[in-house]
Amino acid sequence: MEKLMISGGRPLHGTVQISGAKNSAIALLPAAILAESEVVLDNLPQLSDVAVYIEILEDLGATVTWEDNQIKINPSHIKSIPMPNGPVKKLRASYYMMGALLGRFGEAIIGLPGGCNFEPRPIDQHIKGFEALGATVSNEHGAIHLHAKELRGARVYLDVSSVGATINIMLAAARAKGSTIIENAAKEPEIIDVATLLNSMGAIIKGAGTETIRIEGVKELHGCRHSIIPDRIQAGTYMIAAAATGGNVLIDNVIPKHLEALTAKLIEMGVKIEELDESIRVIGGGPYHHVDVKALVYPGFPTDLQSPMTSLLTQAEGVSVLSDFVYSNRFKHVPELVRMGAKIRVEGRSAIIEGSKLNAAKVKATDLRAGAALVIAGLTVEEGITEVSGVEFIDRGYDHLVTKLRSLGADVWRQTE
Ligand code: EPU
């Protein structure tokens, strides 16, 4: 086991390149198995979650070549084998194997997903979608069994605009007979990315990025080449880190529009932002004003930046209120920040944060974004060394974290526990 050691108090300076989006990549990899020939994905992030997904595709019989940021997946010889255990248990997004295998073979057995379990995360809306398309779904000893003689297009209204359910239904419906309409669909950029890949493979999907998505099923899909969109959450994390340390950082390879909710909040706090075509410069320094933040579905403030933002708000004057309306209890980073001297209390869906200096401590990342929050907090500490354990969570979503932070002037290293 490794931990991250952070000797903070240095403003970040320089340029950081943002990788392809994790939450796109782990939906695009299973989407590729719907094709009958080779799919090439560029701008693939080098993450542990991606490595696990590749293991799953290889177990199914796909031929995979992964070099640097490009992956070639040839799924022409895959088979639908039951996967009640094994790598599917290691990540949450293995639920996309349900939609992808159902779409290609009309059957799948997939163990209930693992991943960052900061609170119970149901998949009832995914199941509702599969059933609407004509599949029978049962939970047998912790594995979901799906079967459909023939998938037929249907109208599905999502009770919650879930990212995972929207993508999973698109995967299952792309090759179904007839048309599917997803109402109250999620609008996150990753959904547009998946629809773009599927359309390049020959699917007919319209309206991705709006609340109504229409899918005209086609018989067969073919290979193609696709470049993954930049990771808006990784970008946002570096923006927040730049602001928290009073640095000056150019965040490169981003789509600034995807970060509008964060940019607006940073400006409201008093951070200077310069937006360019594919990059954003963040100039911090303070003093920062307290702000209220509400994490919502896209285009609202992303829940995945709620924890990193908590760390930044400890550096603002006065009292800020940060509420999460996507997850009701995603606050596992708070007790750890309190160990570092933060003055935060959680009330219902909100964290109430009073500005204060943080001190070095030994803290534990219990999920990916909580880990990012602790790293940012550690970077602000002026004396002593902050130790963050649970690095394996951080590795799920931040590739080359130490290298990137060191190139910005941070004193950060990994140490074996
Ligand atoms: N929900 C249901 N029923 C469902 C599905 C979701 O009630 O069937 C609820 C969830 O409990 C939650 C809300 O709907 O309260 C949103 O969940 P959603 O399904 O949108 O989340 P997800 O698809 O499982 C993805 C990302 C998360 C990100 C959320 C919200 C992936 C693999 N994960 O999760 O990313 O927080 O969307 O944007 O794409 C992360 O990257 O750290 C991460 C957790």
PDB file of N, CA, C and O and ligand atoms in Angstrom, residues 22-23 26 92-93 95-96 118-126 160-164 188 303-304 326-327 330 368-369, ligand 1:
ATOM      1  N   LYS A  22     -12.391  10.120 -17.500  1.00  0.00           N
ATOM      2  CA  LYS A  22     -12.580   8.777 -16.917  1.00  0.00           C
ATOM      3  C   LYS A  22     -14.008   8.289 -17.124  1.00  0.00           C
ATOM      4  O   LYS A  22     -14.240   7.171 -17.571  1.00  0.00           O
ATOM      5  N   ASN A  23     -14.974   9.136 -16.794  1.00  0.00           N
ATOM      6  CA  ASN A  23     -16.357   8.668 -16.829  1.00  0.00           C
ATOM      7  C   ASN A  23     -16.897   8.496 -18.244  1.00  0.00           C
ATOM      8  O   ASN A  23     -17.937   7.876 -18.439  1.00  0.00           O
ATOM      9  N   ILE A  26     -14.867   4.827 -19.327  1.00  0.00           N
ATOM     10  CA  ILE A  26     -15.392   3.572 -18.799  1.00  0.00           C
ATOM     11  C   ILE A  26     -16.810   3.273 -19.303  1.00  0.00           C
ATOM     12  O   ILE A  26     -17.371   2.242 -18.972  1.00  0.00           O
ATOM     13  N   ARG A  92     -17.539   0.414 -10.237  1.00  0.00           N
ATOM     14  CA  ARG A  92     -18.967   0.672 -10.307  1.00  0.00           C
ATOM     15  C   ARG A  92     -19.469   0.604 -11.754  1.00  0.00           C
ATOM     16  O   ARG A  92     -20.524   0.060 -12.030  1.00  0.00           O
ATOM     17  N   ALA A  93     -18.666   1.152 -12.667  1.00  0.00           N
ATOM     18  CA  ALA A  93     -19.136   1.270 -14.047  1.00  0.00           C
ATOM     19  C   ALA A  93     -19.204  -0.070 -14.764  1.00  0.00           C
ATOM     20  O   ALA A  93     -19.548  -0.114 -15.947  1.00  0.00           O
ATOM     21  N   TYR A  95     -21.461  -1.838 -14.436  1.00  0.00           N
ATOM     22  CA  TYR A  95     -22.880  -1.969 -14.788  1.00  0.00           C
ATOM     23  C   TYR A  95     -23.116  -1.722 -16.280  1.00  0.00           C
ATOM     24  O   TYR A  95     -24.104  -2.158 -16.833  1.00  0.00           O
ATOM     25  N   TYR A  96     -22.182  -1.044 -16.968  1.00  0.00           N
ATOM     26  CA  TYR A  96     -22.365  -0.838 -18.414  1.00  0.00           C
ATOM     27  C   TYR A  96     -22.247  -2.143 -19.202  1.00  0.00           C
ATOM     28  O   TYR A  96     -22.678  -2.220 -20.347  1.00  0.00           O
ATOM     29  N   PHE A 118     -19.529   5.661  -1.439  1.00  0.00           N
ATOM     30  CA  PHE A 118     -19.651   6.673  -0.400  1.00  0.00           C
ATOM     31  C   PHE A 118     -21.069   6.704   0.143  1.00  0.00           C
ATOM     32  O   PHE A 118     -21.340   7.315   1.154  1.00  0.00           O
ATOM     33  N   GLU A 119     -21.998   6.063  -0.555  1.00  0.00           N
ATOM     34  CA  GLU A 119     -23.362   5.898  -0.048  1.00  0.00           C
ATOM     35  C   GLU A 119     -24.049   4.852  -0.923  1.00  0.00           C
ATOM     36  O   GLU A 119     -23.548   4.514  -1.979  1.00  0.00           O
ATOM     37  N   PRO A 120     -25.194   4.308  -0.493  1.00  0.00           N
ATOM     38  CA  PRO A 120     -25.850   3.313  -1.352  1.00  0.00           C
ATOM     39  C   PRO A 120     -26.193   3.940  -2.700  1.00  0.00           C
ATOM     40  O   PRO A 120     -26.699   5.061  -2.744  1.00  0.00           O
ATOM     41  N   ARG A 121     -25.839   3.251  -3.761  1.00  0.00           N
ATOM     42  CA  ARG A 121     -26.096   3.821  -5.091  1.00  0.00           C
ATOM     43  C   ARG A 121     -26.927   2.820  -5.898  1.00  0.00           C
ATOM     44  O   ARG A 121     -26.395   1.930  -6.543  1.00  0.00           O
ATOM     45  N   PRO A 122     -28.255   2.966  -5.864  1.00  0.00           N
ATOM     46  CA  PRO A 122     -29.126   1.987  -6.518  1.00  0.00           C
ATOM     47  C   PRO A 122     -28.991   2.002  -8.047  1.00  0.00           C
ATOM     48  O   PRO A 122     -28.518   2.985  -8.613  1.00  0.00           O
ATOM     49  N   ILE A 123     -29.425   0.896  -8.689  1.00  0.00           N
ATOM     50  CA  ILE A 123     -29.432   0.866 -10.161  1.00  0.00           C
ATOM     51  C   ILE A 123     -30.836   0.535 -10.673  1.00  0.00           C
ATOM     52  O   ILE A 123     -30.996  -0.023 -11.750  1.00  0.00           O
ATOM     53  N   ASP A 124     -31.847   0.901  -9.875  1.00  0.00           N
ATOM     54  CA  ASP A 124     -33.226   0.576 -10.258  1.00  0.00           C
ATOM     55  C   ASP A 124     -33.631   1.206 -11.596  1.00  0.00           C
ATOM     56  O   ASP A 124     -34.407   0.612 -12.358  1.00  0.00           O
ATOM     57  N   GLN A 125     -33.099   2.368 -11.915  1.00  0.00           N
ATOM     58  CA  GLN A 125     -33.488   3.020 -13.172  1.00  0.00           C
ATOM     59  C   GLN A 125     -32.872   2.320 -14.394  1.00  0.00           C
ATOM     60  O   GLN A 125     -33.460   2.316 -15.472  1.00  0.00           O
ATOM     61  N   HIS A 126     -31.691   1.735 -14.202  1.00  0.00           N
ATOM     62  CA  HIS A 126     -31.080   0.936 -15.280  1.00  0.00           C
ATOM     63  C   HIS A 126     -32.008  -0.257 -15.580  1.00  0.00           C
ATOM     64  O   HIS A 126     -32.349  -0.547 -16.724  1.00  0.00           O
ATOM     65  N   VAL A 160     -35.087   9.548 -11.860  1.00  0.00           N
ATOM     66  CA  VAL A 160     -33.975  10.470 -11.570  1.00  0.00           C
ATOM     67  C   VAL A 160     -33.103  10.501 -12.826  1.00  0.00           C
ATOM     68  O   VAL A 160     -32.904   9.474 -13.456  1.00  0.00           O
ATOM     69  N   SER A 161     -32.620  11.697 -13.185  1.00  0.00           N
ATOM     70  CA  SER A 161     -31.840  11.753 -14.441  1.00  0.00           C
ATOM     71  C   SER A 161     -30.437  11.227 -14.148  1.00  0.00           C
ATOM     72  O   SER A 161     -29.507  11.989 -13.903  1.00  0.00           O
ATOM     73  N   SER A 162     -30.353   9.918 -14.168  1.00  0.00           N
ATOM     74  CA  SER A 162     -29.121   9.206 -13.840  1.00  0.00           C
ATOM     75  C   SER A 162     -28.206   9.097 -15.063  1.00  0.00           C
ATOM     76  O   SER A 162     -28.648   8.706 -16.149  1.00  0.00           O
ATOM     77  N   VAL A 163     -26.933   9.414 -14.837  1.00  0.00           N
ATOM     78  CA  VAL A 163     -25.936   9.306 -15.909  1.00  0.00           C
ATOM     79  C   VAL A 163     -25.829   7.847 -16.351  1.00  0.00           C
ATOM     80  O   VAL A 163     -25.927   7.514 -17.539  1.00  0.00           O
ATOM     81  N   GLY A 164     -25.634   6.961 -15.365  1.00  0.00           N
ATOM     82  CA  GLY A 164     -25.427   5.550 -15.675  1.00  0.00           C
ATOM     83  C   GLY A 164     -26.631   4.937 -16.370  1.00  0.00           C
ATOM     84  O   GLY A 164     -26.479   4.201 -17.355  1.00  0.00           O
ATOM     85  N   GLU A 188     -25.227  15.131 -19.007  1.00  0.00           N
ATOM     86  CA  GLU A 188     -23.782  15.307 -18.816  1.00  0.00           C
ATOM     87  C   GLU A 188     -23.024  15.145 -20.143  1.00  0.00           C
ATOM     88  O   GLU A 188     -23.424  14.344 -21.001  1.00  0.00           O
ATOM     89  N   THR A 303     -21.328  17.268  -8.650  1.00  0.00           N
ATOM     90  CA  THR A 303     -21.128  16.614  -7.344  1.00  0.00           C
ATOM     91  C   THR A 303     -19.703  16.092  -7.199  1.00  0.00           C
ATOM     92  O   THR A 303     -19.151  16.057  -6.106  1.00  0.00           O
ATOM     93  N   ASP A 304     -19.080  15.700  -8.330  1.00  0.00           N
ATOM     94  CA  ASP A 304     -17.717  15.162  -8.246  1.00  0.00           C
ATOM     95  C   ASP A 304     -16.689  16.228  -7.856  1.00  0.00           C
ATOM     96  O   ASP A 304     -15.553  15.893  -7.524  1.00  0.00           O
ATOM     97  N   VAL A 326     -27.278  15.822  -5.448  1.00  0.00           N
ATOM     98  CA  VAL A 326     -27.198  14.579  -6.240  1.00  0.00           C
ATOM     99  C   VAL A 326     -27.065  13.394  -5.285  1.00  0.00           C
ATOM    100  O   VAL A 326     -27.832  12.435  -5.370  1.00  0.00           O
ATOM    101  N   TYR A 327     -26.106  13.471  -4.370  1.00  0.00           N
ATOM    102  CA  TYR A 327     -25.940  12.435  -3.352  1.00  0.00           C
ATOM    103  C   TYR A 327     -26.249  13.049  -1.991  1.00  0.00           C
ATOM    104  O   TYR A 327     -25.842  14.176  -1.715  1.00  0.00           O
ATOM    105  N   ARG A 330     -22.473  12.568   0.695  1.00  0.00           N
ATOM    106  CA  ARG A 330     -21.134  12.385   0.122  1.00  0.00           C
ATOM    107  C   ARG A 330     -20.136  13.272   0.883  1.00  0.00           C
ATOM    108  O   ARG A 330     -19.496  14.145   0.297  1.00  0.00           O
ATOM    109  N   LEU A 368     -12.621   8.302  -4.271  1.00  0.00           N
ATOM    110  CA  LEU A 368     -11.806   9.055  -5.232  1.00  0.00           C
ATOM    111  C   LEU A 368     -11.798  10.565  -4.986  1.00  0.00           C
ATOM    112  O   LEU A 368     -10.742  11.188  -4.832  1.00  0.00           O
ATOM    113  N   ARG A 369     -12.983  11.163  -4.957  1.00  0.00           N
ATOM    114  CA  ARG A 369     -13.020  12.640  -4.866  1.00  0.00           C
ATOM    115  C   ARG A 369     -12.693  13.124  -3.456  1.00  0.00           C
ATOM    116  O   ARG A 369     -12.174  14.227  -3.283  1.00  0.00           O
TER     117      ARG A 369
HETATM  118  N1  EPU B   1     -29.886   6.844  -8.786  1.00  0.00           N
HETATM  119  C1  EPU B   1     -31.009   6.114  -8.458  1.00  0.00           C
HETATM  120  N2  EPU B   1     -31.316   5.018  -9.219  1.00  0.00           N
HETATM  121  C2  EPU B   1     -30.552   4.633 -10.272  1.00  0.00           C
HETATM  122  C3  EPU B   1     -29.411   5.371 -10.586  1.00  0.00           C
HETATM  123  C4  EPU B   1     -29.099   6.488  -9.824  1.00  0.00           C
HETATM  124  O1  EPU B   1     -31.714   6.430  -7.512  1.00  0.00           O
HETATM  125  O2  EPU B   1     -30.883   3.640 -10.914  1.00  0.00           O
HETATM  126  C5  EPU B   1     -29.549   8.044  -7.995  1.00  0.00           C
HETATM  127  C6  EPU B   1     -28.213   7.877  -7.270  1.00  0.00           C
HETATM  128  O3  EPU B   1     -28.377   7.237  -6.025  1.00  0.00           O
HETATM  129  C7  EPU B   1     -27.758   9.317  -7.143  1.00  0.00           C
HETATM  130  C8  EPU B   1     -28.269   9.957  -8.421  1.00  0.00           C
HETATM  131  O4  EPU B   1     -29.317   9.115  -8.889  1.00  0.00           O
HETATM  132  O5  EPU B   1     -28.374   9.925  -6.042  1.00  0.00           O
HETATM  133  C9  EPU B   1     -27.236  10.147  -9.494  1.00  0.00           C
HETATM  134  O6  EPU B   1     -26.647   8.922  -9.817  1.00  0.00           O
HETATM  135  P1  EPU B   1     -26.123   8.597 -11.277  1.00  0.00           P
HETATM  136  O7  EPU B   1     -26.748   7.346 -11.753  1.00  0.00           O
HETATM  137  O8  EPU B   1     -26.208   9.805 -12.150  1.00  0.00           O
HETATM  138  O9  EPU B   1     -24.627   8.302 -10.983  1.00  0.00           O
HETATM  139  P2  EPU B   1     -23.752   7.231 -11.683  1.00  0.00           P
HETATM  140  O10 EPU B   1     -24.081   7.122 -13.132  1.00  0.00           O
HETATM  141  O11 EPU B   1     -23.718   5.970 -10.905  1.00  0.00           O
HETATM  142  C10 EPU B   1     -21.899   8.859 -12.512  1.00  0.00           C
HETATM  143  C11 EPU B   1     -20.439   8.968 -12.263  1.00  0.00           C
HETATM  144  C12 EPU B   1     -20.194   9.500 -10.863  1.00  0.00           C
HETATM  145  C13 EPU B   1     -20.904  10.833 -10.700  1.00  0.00           C
HETATM  146  C14 EPU B   1     -22.403  10.696 -11.049  1.00  0.00           C
HETATM  147  C15 EPU B   1     -23.132  12.015 -11.035  1.00  0.00           C
HETATM  148  C16 EPU B   1     -19.599   7.144 -13.579  1.00  0.00           C
HETATM  149  C17 EPU B   1     -19.027   5.781 -13.591  1.00  0.00           C
HETATM  150  N3  EPU B   1     -19.839   7.656 -12.390  1.00  0.00           N
HETATM  151  O12 EPU B   1     -22.347   7.916 -11.547  1.00  0.00           O
HETATM  152  O13 EPU B   1     -18.805   9.706 -10.759  1.00  0.00           O
HETATM  153  O14 EPU B   1     -20.780  11.270  -9.369  1.00  0.00           O
HETATM  154  O15 EPU B   1     -22.532  10.126 -12.367  1.00  0.00           O
HETATM  155  O16 EPU B   1     -22.585  12.904 -11.946  1.00  0.00           O
HETATM  156  O17 EPU B   1     -19.801   7.759 -14.623  1.00  0.00           O
HETATM  157  C18 EPU B   1     -16.740   9.910  -9.690  1.00  0.00           C
HETATM  158  O18 EPU B   1     -16.236  10.081 -10.814  1.00  0.00           O
HETATM  159  O19 EPU B   1     -16.100  10.109  -8.611  1.00  0.00           O
HETATM  160  C19 EPU B   1     -18.122   9.477  -9.598  1.00  0.00           C
HETATM  161  C20 EPU B   1     -18.638   8.961  -8.487  1.00  0.00           C
END
